[in-house]
mmCIF file with all atom_site columns, C-alpha atoms in Angstrom:
data_model
loop_
_atom_site.group_PDB
_atom_site.id
_atom_site.type_symbol
_atom_site.label_atom_id
_atom_site.label_alt_id
_atom_site.label_comp_id
_atom_site.label_asym_id
_atom_site.label_entity_id
_atom_site.label_seq_id
_atom_site.pdbx_PDB_ins_code
_atom_site.Cartn_x
_atom_site.Cartn_y
_atom_site.Cartn_z
_atom_site.occupancy
_atom_site.B_iso_or_equiv
_atom_site.pdbx_formal_charge
_atom_site.auth_seq_id
_atom_site.auth_comp_id
_atom_site.auth_asym_id
_atom_site.auth_atom_id
_atom_site.pdbx_PDB_model_num
ATOM 1  C CA . MET J 1 1  ? 52.412 -104.618 -205.504 1.00 85.00 ? 3  MET J CA 1
ATOM 2  C CA . GLU J 1 2  ? 56.160 -104.943 -204.930 1.00 90.00 ? 4  GLU J CA 1
ATOM 3  C CA . SER J 1 3  ? 56.631 -101.073 -204.211 1.00 92.00 ? 5  SER J CA 1
ATOM 4  C CA . LEU J 1 4  ? 54.144 -101.472 -201.140 1.00 92.00 ? 6  LEU J CA 1
ATOM 5  C CA . TYR J 1 5  ? 56.949 -103.639 -199.480 1.00 93.00 ? 7  TYR J CA 1
ATOM 6  C CA . ILE J 1 6  ? 59.252 -100.435 -199.797 1.00 95.00 ? 8  ILE J CA 1
ATOM 7  C CA . LEU J 1 7  ? 56.707 -97.678  -199.152 1.00 97.00 ? 9  LEU J CA 1
ATOM 8  C CA . ILE J 1 8  ? 54.807 -99.191  -196.013 1.00 96.00 ? 10 ILE J CA 1
ATOM 9  C CA . PRO J 1 9  ? 58.064 -99.438  -193.995 1.00 96.00 ? 11 PRO J CA 1
ATOM 10 C CA . ILE J 1 10 ? 58.973 -95.761  -195.238 1.00 97.00 ? 12 ILE J CA 1
ATOM 11 C CA . ALA J 1 11 ? 55.534 -94.506  -194.098 1.00 98.00 ? 13 ALA J CA 1
ATOM 12 C CA . ILE J 1 12 ? 56.069 -96.291  -190.772 1.00 98.00 ? 14 ILE J CA 1
ATOM 13 C CA . LEU J 1 13 ? 59.307 -94.572  -190.386 1.00 98.00 ? 15 LEU J CA 1
ATOM 14 C CA . PHE J 1 14 ? 57.965 -91.234  -191.130 1.00 98.00 ? 16 PHE J CA 1
ATOM 15 C CA . VAL J 1 15 ? 55.270 -91.690  -188.482 1.00 98.00 ? 17 VAL J CA 1
ATOM 16 C CA . ILE J 1 16 ? 57.484 -92.688  -185.816 1.00 98.00 ? 18 ILE J CA 1
ATOM 17 C CA . ILE J 1 17 ? 59.815 -89.749  -186.555 1.00 98.00 ? 19 ILE J CA 1
ATOM 18 C CA . ALA J 1 18 ? 56.898 -87.463  -186.391 1.00 98.00 ? 20 ALA J CA 1
ATOM 19 C CA . VAL J 1 19 ? 55.639 -88.778  -183.006 1.00 98.00 ? 21 VAL J CA 1
ATOM 20 C CA . ALA J 1 20 ? 59.263 -88.637  -181.783 1.00 97.00 ? 22 ALA J CA 1
ATOM 21 C CA . VAL J 1 21 ? 59.385 -84.938  -182.551 1.00 95.00 ? 23 VAL J CA 1
ATOM 22 C CA . PHE J 1 22 ? 56.080 -84.118  -181.189 1.00 93.00 ? 24 PHE J CA 1
ATOM 23 C CA . PHE J 1 23 ? 56.995 -85.558  -177.829 1.00 94.00 ? 25 PHE J CA 1
ATOM 24 C CA . TRP J 1 24 ? 60.432 -83.852  -177.806 1.00 93.00 ? 26 TRP J CA 1
ATOM 25 C CA . ALA J 1 25 ? 58.616 -80.737  -178.535 1.00 89.00 ? 27 ALA J CA 1
ATOM 26 C CA . VAL J 1 26 ? 56.321 -81.245  -175.558 1.00 89.00 ? 28 VAL J CA 1
ATOM 27 C CA . ARG J 1 27 ? 58.869 -82.229  -173.330 1.00 91.00 ? 29 ARG J CA 1
ATOM 28 C CA . SER J 1 28 ? 60.921 -79.201  -174.110 1.00 90.00 ? 30 SER J CA 1
ATOM 29 C CA . ASP J 1 29 ? 57.993 -76.798  -173.258 1.00 83.00 ? 31 ASP J CA 1
ATOM 30 C CA . GLN J 1 30 ? 57.545 -75.508  -176.749 1.00 79.00 ? 32 GLN J CA 1
ATOM 31 C CA . PHE J 1 31 ? 53.661 -75.472  -176.272 1.00 75.00 ? 33 PHE J CA 1
ATOM 32 C CA . GLU J 1 32 ? 54.052 -73.833  -172.854 1.00 78.00 ? 34 GLU J CA 1
ATOM 33 C CA . ASP J 1 33 ? 52.965 -70.232  -173.646 1.00 76.00 ? 35 ASP J CA 1
ATOM 34 C CA . LEU J 1 34 ? 50.676 -69.993  -176.923 1.00 72.00 ? 36 LEU J CA 1
ATOM 35 C CA . GLU J 1 35 ? 49.457 -66.909  -175.896 1.00 76.00 ? 37 GLU J CA 1
ATOM 36 C CA . ARG J 1 36 ? 52.340 -64.584  -175.532 1.00 75.00 ? 38 ARG J CA 1
ATOM 37 C CA . GLN J 1 37 ? 53.302 -64.533  -179.209 1.00 70.00 ? 39 GLN J CA 1
ATOM 38 C CA . GLY J 1 38 ? 49.970 -63.881  -180.417 1.00 73.00 ? 40 GLY J CA 1
ATOM 39 C CA . MET J 1 39 ? 49.853 -60.764  -178.193 1.00 77.00 ? 41 MET J CA 1
ATOM 40 C CA . ASN J 1 40 ? 53.405 -59.533  -179.098 1.00 74.00 ? 42 ASN J CA 1
ATOM 41 C CA . VAL J 1 41 ? 52.088 -58.743  -182.508 1.00 73.00 ? 43 VAL J CA 1
ATOM 42 C CA . LEU J 1 42 ? 49.034 -56.585  -181.185 1.00 77.00 ? 44 LEU J CA 1
ATOM 43 C CA . LEU J 1 43 ? 50.954 -54.775  -178.703 1.00 74.00 ? 45 LEU J CA 1
ATOM 44 C CA . ASP J 1 44 ? 53.536 -52.419  -179.974 1.00 67.00 ? 46 ASP J CA 1
ATOM 45 C CA . ASP J 1 45 ? 56.294 -51.561  -177.336 1.00 67.00 ? 47 ASP J CA 1
ATOM 46 C CA . ASN J 1 46 ? 58.376 -49.143  -179.797 1.00 69.00 ? 48 ASN J CA 1
ATOM 47 C CA . GLN J 1 47 ? 57.605 -45.342  -179.502 1.00 65.00 ? 49 GLN J CA 1
ATOM 48 C CA . PRO J 1 48 ? 57.589 -43.534  -182.497 1.00 64.00 ? 50 PRO J CA 1
ATOM 49 C CA . LYS J 1 49 ? 60.539 -41.587  -183.236 1.00 68.00 ? 51 LYS J CA 1
ATOM 50 C CA . LYS J 1 50 ? 59.932 -37.943  -183.403 1.00 66.00 ? 52 LYS J CA 1
ATOM 51 C CA . THR J 1 51 ? 61.213 -36.049  -186.681 1.00 66.00 ? 53 THR J CA 1
ATOM 52 C CA . LYS J 1 52 ? 63.421 -32.817  -186.655 1.00 65.00 ? 54 LYS J CA 1
ATOM 53 C CA . ASP J 1 53 ? 60.118 -30.974  -187.655 1.00 61.00 ? 55 ASP J CA 1
ATOM 54 C CA . LYS J 1 54 ? 57.960 -32.303  -184.962 1.00 60.00 ? 56 LYS J CA 1
ATOM 55 C CA . GLN J 1 55 ? 60.779 -31.559  -182.417 1.00 60.00 ? 57 GLN J CA 1
ATOM 56 C CA . ASP J 1 56 ? 60.787 -27.865  -183.788 1.00 59.00 ? 58 ASP J CA 1
ATOM 57 C CA . LYS J 1 57 ? 57.183 -27.440  -183.343 1.00 62.00 ? 59 LYS J CA 1
ATOM 58 C CA . ASP J 1 58 ? 57.307 -29.073  -179.781 1.00 58.00 ? 60 ASP J CA 1
ATOM 59 C CA . GLU J 1 59 ? 60.024 -26.452  -178.705 1.00 59.00 ? 61 GLU J CA 1
ATOM 60 C CA . SER J 1 60 ? 58.205 -23.382  -179.810 1.00 55.00 ? 62 SER J CA 1
#
């Protein structure tokens, strides 16, 4: 029972910290564009590099 006198304030402190971090993330626009990062995985902007063998065949 005595341990609850320590654990309850610690749990309340953790909840206050979590709520503060959440509101900080909302105010700093962390949740502004959720779709872009998901689309970056699907869309590949890099062109594959040609190897020397493929360049020789293309020149012929």
